[in-house]
Coordinates of N, CA, C and O in Angstrom, one line a residue:
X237 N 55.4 77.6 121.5 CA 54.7 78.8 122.0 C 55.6 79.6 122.8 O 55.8 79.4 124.0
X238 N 56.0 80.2 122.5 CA 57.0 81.6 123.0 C 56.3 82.2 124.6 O 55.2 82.8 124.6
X239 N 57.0 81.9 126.0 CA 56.6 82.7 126.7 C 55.9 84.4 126.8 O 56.4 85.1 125.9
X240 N 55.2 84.9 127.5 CA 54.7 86.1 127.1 C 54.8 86.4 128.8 O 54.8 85.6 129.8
X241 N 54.9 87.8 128.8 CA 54.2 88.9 129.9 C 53.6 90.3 129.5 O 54.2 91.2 128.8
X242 N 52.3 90.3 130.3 CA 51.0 91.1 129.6 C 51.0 92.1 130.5 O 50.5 92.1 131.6
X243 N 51.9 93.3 130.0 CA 51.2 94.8 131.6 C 50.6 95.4 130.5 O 50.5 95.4 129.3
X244 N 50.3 96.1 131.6 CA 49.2 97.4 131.4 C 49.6 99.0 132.3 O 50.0 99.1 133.5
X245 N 49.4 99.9 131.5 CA 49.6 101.3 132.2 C 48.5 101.8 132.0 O 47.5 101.1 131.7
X246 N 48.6 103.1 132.1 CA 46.8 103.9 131.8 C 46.9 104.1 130.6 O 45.8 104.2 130.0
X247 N 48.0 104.1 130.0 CA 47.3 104.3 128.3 C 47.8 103.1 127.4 O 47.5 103.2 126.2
X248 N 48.6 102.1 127.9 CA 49.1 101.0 127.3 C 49.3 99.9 127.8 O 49.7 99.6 128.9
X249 N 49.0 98.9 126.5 CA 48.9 97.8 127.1 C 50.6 97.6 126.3 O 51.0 98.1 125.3
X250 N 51.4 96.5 127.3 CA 53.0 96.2 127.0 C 52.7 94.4 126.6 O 52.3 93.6 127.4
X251 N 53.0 94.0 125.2 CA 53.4 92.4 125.7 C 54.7 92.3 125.0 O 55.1 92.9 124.0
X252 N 55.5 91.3 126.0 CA 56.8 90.7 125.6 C 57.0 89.5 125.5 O 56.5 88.7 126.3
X253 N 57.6 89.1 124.4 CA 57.5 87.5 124.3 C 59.3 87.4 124.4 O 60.1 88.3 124.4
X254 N 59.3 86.2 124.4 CA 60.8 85.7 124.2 C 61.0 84.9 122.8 O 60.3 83.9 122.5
X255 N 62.0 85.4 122.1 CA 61.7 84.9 121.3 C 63.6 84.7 120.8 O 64.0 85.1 119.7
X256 N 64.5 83.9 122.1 CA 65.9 83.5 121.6 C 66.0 82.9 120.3 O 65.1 82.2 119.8
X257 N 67.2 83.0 119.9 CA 67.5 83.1 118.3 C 66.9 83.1 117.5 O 67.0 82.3 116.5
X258 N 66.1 83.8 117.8 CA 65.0 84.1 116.2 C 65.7 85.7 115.3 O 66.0 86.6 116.0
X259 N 65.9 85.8 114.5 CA 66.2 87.4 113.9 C 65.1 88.0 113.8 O 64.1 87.4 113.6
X260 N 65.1 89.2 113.8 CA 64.1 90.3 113.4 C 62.7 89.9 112.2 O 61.4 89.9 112.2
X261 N 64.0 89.6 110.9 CA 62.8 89.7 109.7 C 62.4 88.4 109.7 O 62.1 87.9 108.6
X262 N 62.4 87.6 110.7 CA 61.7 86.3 111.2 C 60.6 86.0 111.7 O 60.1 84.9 112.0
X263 N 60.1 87.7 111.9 CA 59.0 88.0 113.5 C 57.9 88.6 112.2 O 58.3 89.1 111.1
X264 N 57.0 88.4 112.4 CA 55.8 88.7 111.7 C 54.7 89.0 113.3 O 54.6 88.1 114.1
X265 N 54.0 90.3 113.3 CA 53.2 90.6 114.3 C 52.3 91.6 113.5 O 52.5 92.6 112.8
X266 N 50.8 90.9 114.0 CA 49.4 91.3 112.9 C 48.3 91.6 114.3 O 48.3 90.9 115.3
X267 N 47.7 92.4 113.9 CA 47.0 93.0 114.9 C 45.6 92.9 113.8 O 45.7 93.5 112.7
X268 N 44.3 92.0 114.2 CA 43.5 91.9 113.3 C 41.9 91.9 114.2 O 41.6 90.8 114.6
X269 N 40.9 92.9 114.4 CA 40.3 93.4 115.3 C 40.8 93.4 116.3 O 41.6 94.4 116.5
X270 N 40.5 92.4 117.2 CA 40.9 92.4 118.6 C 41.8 91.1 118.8 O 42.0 90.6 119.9
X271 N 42.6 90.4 117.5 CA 43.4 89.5 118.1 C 45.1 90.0 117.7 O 45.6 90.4 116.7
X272 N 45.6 89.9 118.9 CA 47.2 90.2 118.3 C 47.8 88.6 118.1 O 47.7 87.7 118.9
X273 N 48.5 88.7 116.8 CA 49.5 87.3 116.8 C 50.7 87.4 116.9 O 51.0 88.2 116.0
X274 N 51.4 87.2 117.5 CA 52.9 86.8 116.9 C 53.4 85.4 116.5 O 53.2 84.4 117.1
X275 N 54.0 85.6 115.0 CA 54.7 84.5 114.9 C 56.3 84.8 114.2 O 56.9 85.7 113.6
X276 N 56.6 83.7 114.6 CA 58.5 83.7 114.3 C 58.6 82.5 113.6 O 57.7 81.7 113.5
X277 N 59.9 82.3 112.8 CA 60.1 81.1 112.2 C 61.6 81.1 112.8 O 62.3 82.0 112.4
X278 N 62.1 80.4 113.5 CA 63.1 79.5 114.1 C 64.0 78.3 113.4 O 64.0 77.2 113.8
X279 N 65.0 78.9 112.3 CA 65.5 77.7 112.1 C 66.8 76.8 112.7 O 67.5 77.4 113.6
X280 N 67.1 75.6 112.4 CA 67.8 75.3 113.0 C 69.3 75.2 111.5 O 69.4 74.9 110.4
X281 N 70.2 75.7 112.9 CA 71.6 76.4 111.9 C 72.7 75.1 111.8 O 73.0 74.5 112.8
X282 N 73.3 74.7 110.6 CA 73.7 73.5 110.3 C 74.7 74.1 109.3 O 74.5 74.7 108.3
X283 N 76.2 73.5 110.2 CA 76.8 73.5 109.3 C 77.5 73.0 108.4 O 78.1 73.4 107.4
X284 N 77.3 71.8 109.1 CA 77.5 70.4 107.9 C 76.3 69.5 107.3 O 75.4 69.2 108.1
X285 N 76.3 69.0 106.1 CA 74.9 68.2 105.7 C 74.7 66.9 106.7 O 73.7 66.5 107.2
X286 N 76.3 66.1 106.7 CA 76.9 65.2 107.1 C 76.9 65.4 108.8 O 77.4 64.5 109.5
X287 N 76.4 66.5 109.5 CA 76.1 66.4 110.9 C 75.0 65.1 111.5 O 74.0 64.8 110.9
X288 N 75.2 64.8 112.4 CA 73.7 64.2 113.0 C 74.2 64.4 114.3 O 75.3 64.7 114.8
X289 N 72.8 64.0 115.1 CA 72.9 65.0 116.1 C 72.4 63.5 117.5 O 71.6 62.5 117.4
X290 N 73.1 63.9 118.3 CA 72.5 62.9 119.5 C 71.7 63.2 120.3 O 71.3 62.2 120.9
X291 N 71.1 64.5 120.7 CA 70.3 64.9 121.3 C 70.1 66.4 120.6 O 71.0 67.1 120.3
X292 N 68.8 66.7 120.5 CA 67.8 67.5 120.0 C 66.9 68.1 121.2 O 66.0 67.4 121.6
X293 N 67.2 69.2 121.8 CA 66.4 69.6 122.6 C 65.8 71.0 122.3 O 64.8 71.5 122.9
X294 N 66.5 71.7 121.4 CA 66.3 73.3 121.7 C 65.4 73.0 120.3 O 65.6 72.2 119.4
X295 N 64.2 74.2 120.4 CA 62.9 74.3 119.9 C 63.3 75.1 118.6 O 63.8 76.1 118.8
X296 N 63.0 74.7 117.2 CA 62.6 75.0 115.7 C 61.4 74.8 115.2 O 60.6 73.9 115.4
X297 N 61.4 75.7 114.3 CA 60.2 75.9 113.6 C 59.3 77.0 113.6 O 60.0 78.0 113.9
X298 N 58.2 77.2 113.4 CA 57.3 78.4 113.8 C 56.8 77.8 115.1 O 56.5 76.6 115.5
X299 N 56.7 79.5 115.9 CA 56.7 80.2 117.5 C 55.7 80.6 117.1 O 55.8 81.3 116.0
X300 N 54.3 80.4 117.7 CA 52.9 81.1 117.2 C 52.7 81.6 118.8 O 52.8 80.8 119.7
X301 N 52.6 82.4 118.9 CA 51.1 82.8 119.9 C 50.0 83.8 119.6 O 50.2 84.6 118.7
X302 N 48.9 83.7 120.1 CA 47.7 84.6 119.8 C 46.9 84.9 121.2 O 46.6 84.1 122.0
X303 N 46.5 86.4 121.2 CA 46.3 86.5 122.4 C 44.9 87.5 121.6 O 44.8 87.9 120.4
X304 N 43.9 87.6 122.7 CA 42.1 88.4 122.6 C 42.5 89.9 123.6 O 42.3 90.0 124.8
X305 N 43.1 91.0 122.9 CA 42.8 91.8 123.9 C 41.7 92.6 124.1 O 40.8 92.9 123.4
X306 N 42.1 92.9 125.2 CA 40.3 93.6 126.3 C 40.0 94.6 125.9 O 38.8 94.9 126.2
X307 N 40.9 95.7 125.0 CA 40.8 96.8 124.6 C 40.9 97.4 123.1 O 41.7 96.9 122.3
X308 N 40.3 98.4 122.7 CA 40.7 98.8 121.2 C 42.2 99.7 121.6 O 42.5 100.4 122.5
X309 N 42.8 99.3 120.2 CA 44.1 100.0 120.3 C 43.6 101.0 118.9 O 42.7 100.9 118.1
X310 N 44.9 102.3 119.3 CA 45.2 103.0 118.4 C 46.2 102.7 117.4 O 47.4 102.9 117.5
X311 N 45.5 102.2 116.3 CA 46.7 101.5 115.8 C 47.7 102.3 114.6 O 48.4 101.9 113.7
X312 N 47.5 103.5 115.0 CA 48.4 104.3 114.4 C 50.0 104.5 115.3 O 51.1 104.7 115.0
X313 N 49.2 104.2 116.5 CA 50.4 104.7 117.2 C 51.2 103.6 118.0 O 52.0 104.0 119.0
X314 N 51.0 102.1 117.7 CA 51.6 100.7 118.2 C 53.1 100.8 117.3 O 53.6 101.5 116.5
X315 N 53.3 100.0 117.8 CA 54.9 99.5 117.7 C 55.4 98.7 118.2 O 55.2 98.6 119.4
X316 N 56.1 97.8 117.7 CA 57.2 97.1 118.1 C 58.8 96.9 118.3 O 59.4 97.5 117.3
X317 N 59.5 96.6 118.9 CA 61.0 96.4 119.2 C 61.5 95.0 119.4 O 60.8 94.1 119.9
X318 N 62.7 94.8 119.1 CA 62.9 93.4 119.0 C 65.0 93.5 119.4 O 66.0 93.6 118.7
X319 N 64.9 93.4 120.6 CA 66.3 93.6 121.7 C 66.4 92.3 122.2 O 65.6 91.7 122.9
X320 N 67.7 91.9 121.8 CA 68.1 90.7 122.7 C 67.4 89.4 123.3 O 67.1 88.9 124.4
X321 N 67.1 88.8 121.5 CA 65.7 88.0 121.8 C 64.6 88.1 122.5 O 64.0 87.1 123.0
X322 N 64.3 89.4 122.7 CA 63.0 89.4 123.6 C 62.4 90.2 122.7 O 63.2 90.9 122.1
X323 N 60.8 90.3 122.2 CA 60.4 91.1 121.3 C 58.8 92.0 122.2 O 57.8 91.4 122.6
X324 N 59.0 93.3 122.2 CA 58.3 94.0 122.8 C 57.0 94.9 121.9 O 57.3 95.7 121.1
X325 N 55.9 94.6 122.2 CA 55.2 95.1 121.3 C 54.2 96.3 122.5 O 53.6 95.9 123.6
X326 N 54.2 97.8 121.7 CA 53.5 98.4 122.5 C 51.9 98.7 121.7 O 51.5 98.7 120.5
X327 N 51.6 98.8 122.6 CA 49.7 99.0 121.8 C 49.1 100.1 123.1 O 48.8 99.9 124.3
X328 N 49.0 101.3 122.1 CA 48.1 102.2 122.9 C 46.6 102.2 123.2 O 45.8 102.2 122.3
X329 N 46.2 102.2 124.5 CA 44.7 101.8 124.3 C 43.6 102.8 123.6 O 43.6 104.1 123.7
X330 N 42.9 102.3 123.1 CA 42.1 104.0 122.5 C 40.7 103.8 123.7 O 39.7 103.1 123.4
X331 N 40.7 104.3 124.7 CA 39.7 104.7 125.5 C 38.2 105.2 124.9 O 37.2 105.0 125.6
X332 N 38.2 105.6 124.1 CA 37.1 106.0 123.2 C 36.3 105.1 122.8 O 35.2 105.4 122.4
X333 N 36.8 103.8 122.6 CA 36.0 103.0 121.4 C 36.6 101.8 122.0 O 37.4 101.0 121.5
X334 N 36.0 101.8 123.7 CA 36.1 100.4 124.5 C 35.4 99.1 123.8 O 34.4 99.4 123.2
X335 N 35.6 98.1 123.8 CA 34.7 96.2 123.5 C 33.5 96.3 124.3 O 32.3 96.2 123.9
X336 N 34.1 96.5 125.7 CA 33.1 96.6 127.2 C 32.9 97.5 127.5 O 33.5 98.5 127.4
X337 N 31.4 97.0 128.2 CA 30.8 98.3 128.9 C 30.3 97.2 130.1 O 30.3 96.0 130.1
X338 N 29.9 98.1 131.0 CA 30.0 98.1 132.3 C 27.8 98.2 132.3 O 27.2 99.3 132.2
X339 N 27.3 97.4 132.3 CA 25.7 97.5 132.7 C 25.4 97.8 134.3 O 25.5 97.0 135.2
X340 N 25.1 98.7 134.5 CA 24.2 98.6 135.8 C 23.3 97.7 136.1 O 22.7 97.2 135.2
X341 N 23.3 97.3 137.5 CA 22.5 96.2 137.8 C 21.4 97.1 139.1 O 21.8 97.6 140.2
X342 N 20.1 97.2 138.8 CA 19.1 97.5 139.5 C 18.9 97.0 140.7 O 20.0 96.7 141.1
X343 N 18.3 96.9 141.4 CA 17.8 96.2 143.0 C 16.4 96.3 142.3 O 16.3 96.9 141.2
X344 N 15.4 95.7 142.9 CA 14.1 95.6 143.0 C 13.5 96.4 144.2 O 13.9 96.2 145.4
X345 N 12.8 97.1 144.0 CA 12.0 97.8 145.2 C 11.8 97.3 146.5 O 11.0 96.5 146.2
X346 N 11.9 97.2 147.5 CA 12.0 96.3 148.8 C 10.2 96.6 149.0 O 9.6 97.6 148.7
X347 N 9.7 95.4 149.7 CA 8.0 95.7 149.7 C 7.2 95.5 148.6 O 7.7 95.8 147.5
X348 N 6.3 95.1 148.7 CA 5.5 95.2 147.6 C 5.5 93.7 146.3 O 6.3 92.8 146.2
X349 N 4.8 94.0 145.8 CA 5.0 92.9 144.8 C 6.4 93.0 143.4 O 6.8 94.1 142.9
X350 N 6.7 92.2 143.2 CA 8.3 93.2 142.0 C 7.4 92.6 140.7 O 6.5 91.9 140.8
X351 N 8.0 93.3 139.4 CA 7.3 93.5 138.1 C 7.5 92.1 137.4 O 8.1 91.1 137.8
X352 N 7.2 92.2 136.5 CA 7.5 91.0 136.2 C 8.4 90.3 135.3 O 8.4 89.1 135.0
X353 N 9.1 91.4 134.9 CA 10.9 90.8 134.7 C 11.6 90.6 136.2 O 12.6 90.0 135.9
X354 N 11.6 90.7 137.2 CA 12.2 90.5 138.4 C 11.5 88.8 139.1 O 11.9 88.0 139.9
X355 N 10.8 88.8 138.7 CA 10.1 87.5 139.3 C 11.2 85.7 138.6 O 11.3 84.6 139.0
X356 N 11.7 86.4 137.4 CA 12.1 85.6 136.5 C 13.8 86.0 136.0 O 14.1 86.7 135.0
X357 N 14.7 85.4 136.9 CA 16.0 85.8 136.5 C 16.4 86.3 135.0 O 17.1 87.3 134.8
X358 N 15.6 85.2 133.6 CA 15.8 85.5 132.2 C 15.1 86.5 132.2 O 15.2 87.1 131.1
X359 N 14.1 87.0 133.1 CA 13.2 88.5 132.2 C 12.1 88.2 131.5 O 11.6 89.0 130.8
X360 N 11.6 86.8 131.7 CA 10.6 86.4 131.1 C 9.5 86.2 132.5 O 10.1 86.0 133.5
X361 N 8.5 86.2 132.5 CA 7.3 85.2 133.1 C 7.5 84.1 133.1 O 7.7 83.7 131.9
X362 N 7.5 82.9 134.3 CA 7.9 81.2 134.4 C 6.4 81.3 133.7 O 5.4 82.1 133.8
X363 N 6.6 80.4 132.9 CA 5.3 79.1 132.2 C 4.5 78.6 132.8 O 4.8 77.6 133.5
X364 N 3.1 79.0 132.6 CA 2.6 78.3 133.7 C 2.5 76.1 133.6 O 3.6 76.0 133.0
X365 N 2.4 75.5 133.7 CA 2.6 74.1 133.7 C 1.0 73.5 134.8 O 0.7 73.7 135.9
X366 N 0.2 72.6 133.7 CA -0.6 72.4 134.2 C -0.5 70.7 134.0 O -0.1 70.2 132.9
X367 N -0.9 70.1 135.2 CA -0.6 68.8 135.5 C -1.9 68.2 135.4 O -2.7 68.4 136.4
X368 N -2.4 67.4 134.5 CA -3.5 66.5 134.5 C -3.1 64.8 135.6 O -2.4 63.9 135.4
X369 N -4.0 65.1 136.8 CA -3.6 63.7 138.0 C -5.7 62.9 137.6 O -6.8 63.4 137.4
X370 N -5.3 62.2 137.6 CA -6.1 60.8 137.5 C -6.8 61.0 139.0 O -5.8 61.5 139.4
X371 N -7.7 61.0 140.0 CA -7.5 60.5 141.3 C -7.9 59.1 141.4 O -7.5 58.6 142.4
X372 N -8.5 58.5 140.7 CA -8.7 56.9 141.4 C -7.5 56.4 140.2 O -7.3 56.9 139.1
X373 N -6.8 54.9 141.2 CA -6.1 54.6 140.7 C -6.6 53.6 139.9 O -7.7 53.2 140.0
X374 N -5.5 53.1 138.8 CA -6.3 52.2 137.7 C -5.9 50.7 138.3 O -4.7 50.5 138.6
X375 N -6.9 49.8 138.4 CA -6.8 48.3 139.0 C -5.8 47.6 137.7 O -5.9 47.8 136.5
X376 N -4.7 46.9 138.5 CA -4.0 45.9 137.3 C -4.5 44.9 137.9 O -4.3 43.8 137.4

């Protein structure tokens, strides 16, 4: 999973991944509703068949990440760059056609009795619950 950092300006959201010795036509980036992916395929460079290796530490293979962003992009006007193993992807926000919205939250009238979605956090009326009690107890 390829490091990332996520800014934001007023009209764009920036993410950068790292993505050392990967090449270009290695990078595949899909923007599909609201999820951005990147993935890379990383191979490992050999130049004898007859190599083996004593220690294996540096990372091959496919570099996935997937990220949910908060915002609709314009996706006419996104882009990507890919400099010195780091790969920069810009996405313009489209303000018009936000995910979220923002609900106002009411107070209840101070005084008085409140209605009867306020009496009940879900908005419902509690149930009333009726308890059938025995009063004499039964002899064992």
């Amino acid at each position: 999973m390829p490091s990332i950092n996520v800014s934001e300006t007023d009209g764009e959201m920036r993410i950068s991944a790292d993505l050392p010795g990967v090449r270009a036509e290695d990078i595949d980036v899909t923007l599909v509703d609201d999820i951005l992916t990147i993935r890379a395929e990383k191979t490992l460079d050999r130049t004898d068949d007859k190599e083996s290796f004593h220690i294996l530490e540096r990372t091959y293979g496919t570099l996935l990440r997937t990220l949910r962003l908060p915002y609709s992009v314009d996706t006419d006007k996104m882009k990507a760059d890919f400099d010195n193993g780091v790969l920069t992807v810009m996405l313009p926000i489209n303000r018009e056609k936000e995910h979220a919205r923002r609900i106002p939250v009411q107070v209840a009238a101070q005084g008085g009795e409140a209605s009867a979605p306020d009496r009940n956090k879900a908005g419902a009326a509690a149930p009333e619950v009726a308890y059938n009690v025995d009063p004499k107890p039964k002899a064992s």
